[in-house]
mmCIF file with all atom_site columns, C-alpha atoms in Angstrom:
data_model
loop_
_atom_site.group_PDB
_atom_site.id
_atom_site.type_symbol
_atom_site.label_atom_id
_atom_site.label_alt_id
_atom_site.label_comp_id
_atom_site.label_asym_id
_atom_site.label_entity_id
_atom_site.label_seq_id
_atom_site.pdbx_PDB_ins_code
_atom_site.Cartn_x
_atom_site.Cartn_y
_atom_site.Cartn_z
_atom_site.occupancy
_atom_site.B_iso_or_equiv
_atom_site.pdbx_formal_charge
_atom_site.auth_seq_id
_atom_site.auth_comp_id
_atom_site.auth_asym_id
_atom_site.auth_atom_id
_atom_site.pdbx_PDB_model_num
ATOM 1   C CA . LYS A 1 1   ? -16.912 3.725   4.545   1.00 0.00 ? 1   LYS A CA 1
ATOM 2   C CA . PRO A 1 2   ? -13.507 5.496   4.412   1.00 0.00 ? 2   PRO A CA 1
ATOM 3   C CA . VAL A 1 3   ? -10.316 3.412   4.463   1.00 0.00 ? 3   VAL A CA 1
ATOM 4   C CA . PHE A 1 4   ? -6.634  4.330   4.666   1.00 0.00 ? 4   PHE A CA 1
ATOM 5   C CA . GLU A 1 5   ? -3.874  1.801   4.045   1.00 0.00 ? 5   GLU A CA 1
ATOM 6   C CA . PHE A 1 6   ? -0.066  2.231   4.236   1.00 0.00 ? 6   PHE A CA 1
ATOM 7   C CA . ARG A 1 7   ? 2.432   -0.346  2.892   1.00 0.00 ? 7   ARG A CA 1
ATOM 8   C CA . GLN A 1 8   ? 6.222   -0.196  3.000   1.00 0.00 ? 8   GLN A CA 1
ATOM 9   C CA . LYS A 1 9   ? 7.751   -2.279  0.138   1.00 0.00 ? 9   LYS A CA 1
ATOM 10  C CA . ASN A 1 10  ? 11.333  -3.553  0.009   1.00 0.00 ? 10  ASN A CA 1
ATOM 11  C CA . PHE A 1 11  ? 12.817  -5.604  -2.801  1.00 0.00 ? 11  PHE A CA 1
ATOM 12  C CA . SER A 1 12  ? 16.115  -7.352  -3.380  1.00 0.00 ? 12  SER A CA 1
ATOM 13  C CA . ASN A 1 13  ? 18.221  -7.172  -6.511  1.00 0.00 ? 13  ASN A CA 1
ATOM 14  C CA . SER A 1 14  ? 19.217  -10.380 -8.333  1.00 0.00 ? 14  SER A CA 1
ATOM 15  C CA . GLY A 1 15  ? 21.285  -11.245 -11.395 1.00 0.00 ? 15  GLY A CA 1
ATOM 16  C CA . ASP A 1 16  ? 18.313  -11.066 -13.790 1.00 0.00 ? 16  ASP A CA 1
ATOM 17  C CA . ARG A 1 17  ? 16.654  -8.126  -11.947 1.00 0.00 ? 17  ARG A CA 1
ATOM 18  C CA . PRO A 1 18  ? 19.453  -5.722  -11.058 1.00 0.00 ? 18  PRO A CA 1
ATOM 19  C CA . LEU A 1 19  ? 17.148  -2.684  -10.484 1.00 0.00 ? 19  LEU A CA 1
ATOM 20  C CA . SER A 1 20  ? 14.566  -4.270  -8.161  1.00 0.00 ? 20  SER A CA 1
ATOM 21  C CA . ARG A 1 21  ? 15.658  -2.175  -5.184  1.00 0.00 ? 21  ARG A CA 1
ATOM 22  C CA . GLY A 1 22  ? 14.590  0.867   -7.240  1.00 0.00 ? 22  GLY A CA 1
ATOM 23  C CA . LEU A 1 23  ? 11.010  -0.220  -6.505  1.00 0.00 ? 23  LEU A CA 1
ATOM 24  C CA . ASN A 1 24  ? 11.525  0.190   -2.735  1.00 0.00 ? 24  ASN A CA 1
ATOM 25  C CA . GLY A 1 25  ? 9.176   2.724   -1.265  1.00 0.00 ? 25  GLY A CA 1
ATOM 26  C CA . SER A 1 26  ? 5.668   3.077   0.127   1.00 0.00 ? 26  SER A CA 1
ATOM 27  C CA . ASP A 1 27  ? 2.067   2.934   -0.979  1.00 0.00 ? 27  ASP A CA 1
ATOM 28  C CA . LYS A 1 28  ? -0.528  5.232   0.550   1.00 0.00 ? 28  LYS A CA 1
ATOM 29  C CA . LEU A 1 29  ? -4.106  4.247   -0.357  1.00 0.00 ? 29  LEU A CA 1
ATOM 30  C CA . ALA A 1 30  ? -7.211  6.248   0.569   1.00 0.00 ? 30  ALA A CA 1
ATOM 31  C CA . SER A 1 31  ? -10.620 4.796   -0.381  1.00 0.00 ? 31  SER A CA 1
ATOM 32  C CA . LEU A 1 32  ? -14.172 5.719   -0.016  1.00 0.00 ? 32  LEU A CA 1
ATOM 33  C CA . LEU A 1 33  ? -16.649 2.855   -0.394  1.00 0.00 ? 33  LEU A CA 1
ATOM 34  C CA . ILE A 1 34  ? -20.468 3.123   -0.664  1.00 0.00 ? 34  ILE A CA 1
ATOM 35  C CA . ASP A 1 35  ? -22.516 -0.075  -0.598  1.00 0.00 ? 35  ASP A CA 1
ATOM 36  C CA . ARG A 1 36  ? -26.273 0.215   -0.838  1.00 0.00 ? 36  ARG A CA 1
ATOM 37  C CA . PRO A 1 37  ? -29.130 -2.210  -1.337  1.00 0.00 ? 37  PRO A CA 1
ATOM 38  C CA . ILE A 1 38  ? -31.145 -1.676  -4.525  1.00 0.00 ? 38  ILE A CA 1
ATOM 39  C CA . THR A 1 39  ? -33.751 -4.378  -3.969  1.00 0.00 ? 39  THR A CA 1
ATOM 40  C CA . GLU A 1 40  ? -34.271 -7.064  -1.297  1.00 0.00 ? 40  GLU A CA 1
ATOM 41  C CA . ASN A 1 41  ? -31.700 -9.313  -3.075  1.00 0.00 ? 41  ASN A CA 1
ATOM 42  C CA . SER A 1 42  ? -29.330 -6.948  -4.834  1.00 0.00 ? 42  SER A CA 1
ATOM 43  C CA . ASN A 1 43  ? -26.904 -4.158  -4.040  1.00 0.00 ? 43  ASN A CA 1
ATOM 44  C CA . LEU A 1 44  ? -24.746 -1.547  -5.751  1.00 0.00 ? 44  LEU A CA 1
ATOM 45  C CA . THR A 1 45  ? -21.186 -0.804  -4.640  1.00 0.00 ? 45  THR A CA 1
ATOM 46  C CA . LEU A 1 46  ? -19.372 2.365   -5.676  1.00 0.00 ? 46  LEU A CA 1
ATOM 47  C CA . GLU A 1 47  ? -15.737 3.043   -4.807  1.00 0.00 ? 47  GLU A CA 1
ATOM 48  C CA . PHE A 1 48  ? -13.211 5.871   -5.244  1.00 0.00 ? 48  PHE A CA 1
ATOM 49  C CA . ASP A 1 49  ? -9.518  5.240   -4.621  1.00 0.00 ? 49  ASP A CA 1
ATOM 50  C CA . TYR A 1 50  ? -6.491  7.487   -4.505  1.00 0.00 ? 50  TYR A CA 1
ATOM 51  C CA . LEU A 1 51  ? -3.128  5.681   -4.505  1.00 0.00 ? 51  LEU A CA 1
ATOM 52  C CA . ARG A 1 52  ? 0.248   7.347   -4.077  1.00 0.00 ? 52  ARG A CA 1
ATOM 53  C CA . GLN A 1 53  ? 3.175   5.049   -4.896  1.00 0.00 ? 53  GLN A CA 1
ATOM 54  C CA . ASP A 1 54  ? 6.629   6.403   -3.933  1.00 0.00 ? 54  ASP A CA 1
ATOM 55  C CA . THR A 1 55  ? 9.693   4.495   -5.252  1.00 0.00 ? 55  THR A CA 1
ATOM 56  C CA . ARG A 1 56  ? 13.424  5.099   -5.430  1.00 0.00 ? 56  ARG A CA 1
ATOM 57  C CA . LEU A 1 57  ? 13.149  5.179   -9.260  1.00 0.00 ? 57  LEU A CA 1
ATOM 58  C CA . LYS A 1 58  ? 11.134  8.337   -9.811  1.00 0.00 ? 58  LYS A CA 1
ATOM 59  C CA . TYR A 1 59  ? 9.765   7.138   -13.219 1.00 0.00 ? 59  TYR A CA 1
ATOM 60  C CA . TYR A 1 60  ? 7.792   4.463   -11.304 1.00 0.00 ? 60  TYR A CA 1
ATOM 61  C CA . THR A 1 61  ? 6.480   6.910   -8.633  1.00 0.00 ? 61  THR A CA 1
ATOM 62  C CA . ASN A 1 62  ? 2.883   7.811   -9.470  1.00 0.00 ? 62  ASN A CA 1
ATOM 63  C CA . ASP A 1 63  ? -0.516  9.051   -8.444  1.00 0.00 ? 63  ASP A CA 1
ATOM 64  C CA . ALA A 1 64  ? -3.497  6.919   -9.397  1.00 0.00 ? 64  ALA A CA 1
ATOM 65  C CA . PHE A 1 65  ? -7.222  7.760   -9.184  1.00 0.00 ? 65  PHE A CA 1
ATOM 66  C CA . ALA A 1 66  ? -9.766  4.960   -9.640  1.00 0.00 ? 66  ALA A CA 1
ATOM 67  C CA . PHE A 1 67  ? -13.534 4.826   -9.842  1.00 0.00 ? 67  PHE A CA 1
ATOM 68  C CA . SER A 1 68  ? -15.402 1.523   -9.739  1.00 0.00 ? 68  SER A CA 1
ATOM 69  C CA . ALA A 1 69  ? -18.912 0.124   -9.559  1.00 0.00 ? 69  ALA A CA 1
ATOM 70  C CA . ALA A 1 70  ? -20.338 -3.321  -9.027  1.00 0.00 ? 70  ALA A CA 1
ATOM 71  C CA . TYR A 1 71  ? -23.870 -4.580  -9.087  1.00 0.00 ? 71  TYR A CA 1
ATOM 72  C CA . ARG A 1 72  ? -24.569 -7.891  -7.269  1.00 0.00 ? 72  ARG A CA 1
ATOM 73  C CA . ILE A 1 73  ? -27.811 -9.863  -7.317  1.00 0.00 ? 73  ILE A CA 1
ATOM 74  C CA . ARG A 1 74  ? -28.660 -13.092 -5.426  1.00 0.00 ? 74  ARG A CA 1
ATOM 75  C CA . TYR A 1 75  ? -31.431 -15.325 -6.744  1.00 0.00 ? 75  TYR A CA 1
ATOM 76  C CA . ASP A 1 76  ? -32.889 -18.841 -6.489  1.00 0.00 ? 76  ASP A CA 1
ATOM 77  C CA . ASP A 1 77  ? -31.107 -21.616 -8.377  1.00 0.00 ? 77  ASP A CA 1
ATOM 78  C CA . PRO A 1 78  ? -32.965 -21.465 -11.759 1.00 0.00 ? 78  PRO A CA 1
ATOM 79  C CA . ILE A 1 79  ? -32.411 -25.166 -12.541 1.00 0.00 ? 79  ILE A CA 1
ATOM 80  C CA . GLY A 1 80  ? -33.072 -26.492 -9.003  1.00 0.00 ? 80  GLY A CA 1
ATOM 81  C CA . LEU A 1 81  ? -29.911 -28.618 -9.071  1.00 0.00 ? 81  LEU A CA 1
ATOM 82  C CA . PHE A 1 82  ? -28.738 -27.856 -5.439  1.00 0.00 ? 82  PHE A CA 1
ATOM 83  C CA . GLY A 1 83  ? -31.634 -25.799 -4.183  1.00 0.00 ? 83  GLY A CA 1
ATOM 84  C CA . LEU A 1 84  ? -29.250 -23.049 -2.959  1.00 0.00 ? 84  LEU A CA 1
ATOM 85  C CA . PRO A 1 85  ? -29.084 -19.469 -4.227  1.00 0.00 ? 85  PRO A CA 1
ATOM 86  C CA . TRP A 1 86  ? -26.810 -18.288 -7.016  1.00 0.00 ? 86  TRP A CA 1
ATOM 87  C CA . GLU A 1 87  ? -25.128 -14.886 -7.199  1.00 0.00 ? 87  GLU A CA 1
ATOM 88  C CA . THR A 1 88  ? -24.081 -12.789 -10.175 1.00 0.00 ? 88  THR A CA 1
ATOM 89  C CA . THR A 1 89  ? -21.927 -9.634  -10.028 1.00 0.00 ? 89  THR A CA 1
ATOM 90  C CA . VAL A 1 90  ? -21.100 -7.327  -12.878 1.00 0.00 ? 90  VAL A CA 1
ATOM 91  C CA . PHE A 1 91  ? -18.341 -4.756  -12.347 1.00 0.00 ? 91  PHE A CA 1
ATOM 92  C CA . GLY A 1 92  ? -16.343 -2.096  -14.005 1.00 0.00 ? 92  GLY A CA 1
ATOM 93  C CA . SER A 1 93  ? -13.655 0.467   -13.164 1.00 0.00 ? 93  SER A CA 1
ATOM 94  C CA . ARG A 1 94  ? -11.613 3.275   -14.664 1.00 0.00 ? 94  ARG A CA 1
ATOM 95  C CA . THR A 1 95  ? -8.082  4.180   -13.417 1.00 0.00 ? 95  THR A CA 1
ATOM 96  C CA . TYR A 1 96  ? -5.927  7.207   -14.236 1.00 0.00 ? 96  TYR A CA 1
ATOM 97  C CA . SER A 1 97  ? -2.245  6.912   -13.373 1.00 0.00 ? 97  SER A CA 1
ATOM 98  C CA . ASN A 1 98  ? 0.213   9.787   -13.771 1.00 0.00 ? 98  ASN A CA 1
ATOM 99  C CA . TYR A 1 99  ? 3.987   9.216   -13.244 1.00 0.00 ? 99  TYR A CA 1
ATOM 100 C CA . ASP A 1 100 ? 6.326   11.765  -11.733 1.00 0.00 ? 100 ASP A CA 1
ATOM 101 C CA . SER A 1 101 ? 9.124   11.718  -14.309 1.00 0.00 ? 101 SER A CA 1
ATOM 102 C CA . PRO A 1 102 ? 10.024  10.319  -17.747 1.00 0.00 ? 102 PRO A CA 1
ATOM 103 C CA . ASP A 1 103 ? 10.856  6.676   -18.134 1.00 0.00 ? 103 ASP A CA 1
ATOM 104 C CA . PRO A 1 104 ? 14.367  6.505   -19.628 1.00 0.00 ? 104 PRO A CA 1
ATOM 105 C CA . CYS A 1 105 ? 13.427  3.354   -21.570 1.00 0.00 ? 105 CYS A CA 1
ATOM 106 C CA . CYS A 1 106 ? 11.147  5.209   -23.972 1.00 0.00 ? 106 CYS A CA 1
ATOM 107 C CA . VAL A 1 107 ? 12.301  7.901   -26.394 1.00 0.00 ? 107 VAL A CA 1
ATOM 108 C CA . THR A 1 108 ? 9.171   9.825   -27.366 1.00 0.00 ? 108 THR A CA 1
ATOM 109 C CA . GLY A 1 109 ? 10.714  12.276  -29.846 1.00 0.00 ? 109 GLY A CA 1
ATOM 110 C CA . THR A 1 110 ? 13.684  14.311  -30.930 1.00 0.00 ? 110 THR A CA 1
ATOM 111 C CA . ALA A 1 111 ? 14.515  17.973  -30.654 1.00 0.00 ? 111 ALA A CA 1
ATOM 112 C CA . VAL A 1 112 ? 17.086  20.043  -32.454 1.00 0.00 ? 112 VAL A CA 1
ATOM 113 C CA . VAL A 1 113 ? 19.437  21.946  -30.126 1.00 0.00 ? 113 VAL A CA 1
ATOM 114 C CA . SER A 1 114 ? 22.264  24.377  -30.864 1.00 0.00 ? 114 SER A CA 1
ATOM 115 C CA . THR A 1 115 ? 25.766  23.252  -29.970 1.00 0.00 ? 115 THR A CA 1
ATOM 116 C CA . THR A 1 116 ? 29.153  24.761  -30.659 1.00 0.00 ? 116 THR A CA 1
ATOM 117 C CA . ALA A 1 117 ? 29.503  22.296  -33.480 1.00 0.00 ? 117 ALA A CA 1
ATOM 118 C CA . GLY A 1 118 ? 26.149  23.369  -34.945 1.00 0.00 ? 118 GLY A CA 1
ATOM 119 C CA . PRO A 1 119 ? 22.613  21.978  -34.681 1.00 0.00 ? 119 PRO A CA 1
ATOM 120 C CA . ALA A 1 120 ? 22.262  18.482  -33.206 1.00 0.00 ? 120 ALA A CA 1
ATOM 121 C CA . ALA A 1 121 ? 19.292  16.127  -32.661 1.00 0.00 ? 121 ALA A CA 1
ATOM 122 C CA . VAL A 1 122 ? 18.687  14.913  -29.097 1.00 0.00 ? 122 VAL A CA 1
ATOM 123 C CA . ASN A 1 123 ? 16.213  12.435  -27.786 1.00 0.00 ? 123 ASN A CA 1
ATOM 124 C CA . THR A 1 124 ? 13.271  13.676  -25.728 1.00 0.00 ? 124 THR A CA 1
ATOM 125 C CA . PHE A 1 125 ? 11.303  11.805  -23.101 1.00 0.00 ? 125 PHE A CA 1
ATOM 126 C CA . SER A 1 126 ? 7.749   12.160  -21.757 1.00 0.00 ? 126 SER A CA 1
ATOM 127 C CA . ASP A 1 127 ? 6.229   11.450  -18.349 1.00 0.00 ? 127 ASP A CA 1
ATOM 128 C CA . ARG A 1 128 ? 4.068   8.346   -18.432 1.00 0.00 ? 128 ARG A CA 1
ATOM 129 C CA . HIS A 1 129 ? 0.236   8.566   -18.309 1.00 0.00 ? 129 HIS A CA 1
ATOM 130 C CA . ASP A 1 130 ? -1.749  5.334   -18.198 1.00 0.00 ? 130 ASP A CA 1
ATOM 131 C CA . ARG A 1 131 ? -5.547  4.828   -18.424 1.00 0.00 ? 131 ARG A CA 1
ATOM 132 C CA . ARG A 1 132 ? -7.150  1.469   -17.538 1.00 0.00 ? 132 ARG A CA 1
ATOM 133 C CA . TRP A 1 133 ? -10.609 0.076   -18.132 1.00 0.00 ? 133 TRP A CA 1
ATOM 134 C CA . ARG A 1 134 ? -11.507 -3.093  -16.271 1.00 0.00 ? 134 ARG A CA 1
ATOM 135 C CA . PHE A 1 135 ? -14.859 -4.822  -16.518 1.00 0.00 ? 135 PHE A CA 1
ATOM 136 C CA . GLY A 1 136 ? -16.280 -8.283  -16.139 1.00 0.00 ? 136 GLY A CA 1
ATOM 137 C CA . PHE A 1 137 ? -18.612 -10.495 -14.205 1.00 0.00 ? 137 PHE A CA 1
ATOM 138 C CA . THR A 1 138 ? -18.493 -13.134 -11.472 1.00 0.00 ? 138 THR A CA 1
ATOM 139 C CA . GLN A 1 139 ? -20.933 -16.016 -11.235 1.00 0.00 ? 139 GLN A CA 1
ATOM 140 C CA . SER A 1 140 ? -21.298 -18.046 -8.009  1.00 0.00 ? 140 SER A CA 1
ATOM 141 C CA . PHE A 1 141 ? -22.997 -21.438 -8.041  1.00 0.00 ? 141 PHE A CA 1
ATOM 142 C CA . GLN A 1 142 ? -23.677 -22.413 -4.382  1.00 0.00 ? 142 GLN A CA 1
ATOM 143 C CA . ILE A 1 143 ? -23.239 -26.159 -3.943  1.00 0.00 ? 143 ILE A CA 1
ATOM 144 C CA . LEU A 1 144 ? -23.303 -26.478 -0.118  1.00 0.00 ? 144 LEU A CA 1
ATOM 145 C CA . ASP A 1 145 ? -23.745 -23.896 2.606   1.00 0.00 ? 145 ASP A CA 1
ATOM 146 C CA . ASN A 1 146 ? -19.964 -23.379 2.771   1.00 0.00 ? 146 ASN A CA 1
ATOM 147 C CA . LEU A 1 147 ? -18.985 -24.449 -0.782  1.00 0.00 ? 147 LEU A CA 1
ATOM 148 C CA . ALA A 1 148 ? -19.481 -22.721 -4.099  1.00 0.00 ? 148 ALA A CA 1
ATOM 149 C CA . PHE A 1 149 ? -18.126 -22.950 -7.636  1.00 0.00 ? 149 PHE A CA 1
ATOM 150 C CA . ILE A 1 150 ? -17.011 -19.575 -8.926  1.00 0.00 ? 150 ILE A CA 1
ATOM 151 C CA . VAL A 1 151 ? -16.511 -18.457 -12.528 1.00 0.00 ? 151 VAL A CA 1
ATOM 152 C CA . GLN A 1 152 ? -15.097 -14.973 -13.357 1.00 0.00 ? 152 GLN A CA 1
ATOM 153 C CA . ALA A 1 153 ? -14.417 -13.341 -16.643 1.00 0.00 ? 153 ALA A CA 1
ATOM 154 C CA . GLN A 1 154 ? -12.526 -10.021 -16.831 1.00 0.00 ? 154 GLN A CA 1
ATOM 155 C CA . ARG A 1 155 ? -11.055 -7.723  -19.456 1.00 0.00 ? 155 ARG A CA 1
ATOM 156 C CA . ASP A 1 156 ? -8.383  -5.096  -18.834 1.00 0.00 ? 156 ASP A CA 1
ATOM 157 C CA . VAL A 1 157 ? -7.567  -2.489  -21.463 1.00 0.00 ? 157 VAL A CA 1
ATOM 158 C CA . VAL A 1 158 ? -4.617  -0.236  -20.688 1.00 0.00 ? 158 VAL A CA 1
ATOM 159 C CA . SER A 1 159 ? -3.823  2.737   -22.854 1.00 0.00 ? 159 SER A CA 1
ATOM 160 C CA . SER A 1 160 ? -0.629  4.706   -22.262 1.00 0.00 ? 160 SER A CA 1
ATOM 161 C CA . ASN A 1 161 ? 1.241   7.508   -23.938 1.00 0.00 ? 161 ASN A CA 1
ATOM 162 C CA . LEU A 1 162 ? 4.246   5.158   -23.896 1.00 0.00 ? 162 LEU A CA 1
ATOM 163 C CA . GLU A 1 163 ? 3.604   2.210   -26.204 1.00 0.00 ? 163 GLU A CA 1
ATOM 164 C CA . LEU A 1 164 ? 5.562   -0.245  -24.031 1.00 0.00 ? 164 LEU A CA 1
ATOM 165 C CA . TYR A 1 165 ? 2.893   -0.012  -21.314 1.00 0.00 ? 165 TYR A CA 1
ATOM 166 C CA . ARG A 1 166 ? -0.189  -0.504  -23.538 1.00 0.00 ? 166 ARG A CA 1
ATOM 167 C CA . TYR A 1 167 ? -1.980  -3.874  -23.419 1.00 0.00 ? 167 TYR A CA 1
ATOM 168 C CA . THR A 1 168 ? -5.266  -5.741  -23.361 1.00 0.00 ? 168 THR A CA 1
ATOM 169 C CA . ASN A 1 169 ? -5.702  -8.784  -21.146 1.00 0.00 ? 169 ASN A CA 1
ATOM 170 C CA . ASN A 1 170 ? -8.568  -11.231 -20.943 1.00 0.00 ? 170 ASN A CA 1
ATOM 171 C CA . THR A 1 171 ? -8.885  -13.538 -17.930 1.00 0.00 ? 171 THR A CA 1
ATOM 172 C CA . ILE A 1 172 ? -11.159 -16.418 -17.079 1.00 0.00 ? 172 ILE A CA 1
ATOM 173 C CA . LEU A 1 173 ? -10.938 -17.897 -13.608 1.00 0.00 ? 173 LEU A CA 1
ATOM 174 C CA . ALA A 1 174 ? -12.881 -20.909 -12.274 1.00 0.00 ? 174 ALA A CA 1
ATOM 175 C CA . GLY A 1 175 ? -12.648 -22.903 -9.120  1.00 0.00 ? 175 GLY A CA 1
ATOM 176 C CA . PRO A 1 176 ? -14.079 -23.735 -5.713  1.00 0.00 ? 176 PRO A CA 1
ATOM 177 C CA . GLN A 1 177 ? -14.712 -21.289 -2.892  1.00 0.00 ? 177 GLN A CA 1
ATOM 178 C CA . ILE A 1 178 ? -14.797 -22.696 0.628   1.00 0.00 ? 178 ILE A CA 1
ATOM 179 C CA . ARG A 1 179 ? -16.071 -20.508 3.449   1.00 0.00 ? 179 ARG A CA 1
ATOM 180 C CA . PHE A 1 180 ? -14.884 -21.091 7.005   1.00 0.00 ? 180 PHE A CA 1
#
């Protein structure tokens, strides 16, 4: 299933965020999704995404390529509490993001240049390159035909050539899901 999405984004500056308008621009997302049954009660989903984010601040303009996979299986309630099926999904993805120009926040080195006054050291900057791993699982406990309790655990690991943008994040979500 191919998908194309376009979004125009506009932001307003404020006293504590004076550069927000620099994020104005557009997102263009092209995706290819493949969803196939593996067994009678399970399926595998594969997805490839290409995202182009254009912004006024060129150091936030980027191209991102993402690959993801998810395996979902539906099975009978193993403890017989509600007599309705449970569902488990495991997922993972890898994203590569390459930015168009150096971020002025991050000096990545120095270089010696010749000046009329003699050699001088100047700061150098690098274009940003981020790599993200995301993986986790979702567990659905069906309580009624239209009500389930969902638990999700997820881990994000972002590496970047600019230290400011590196992080690891662990998330656990739990709550009801109501279907209309």
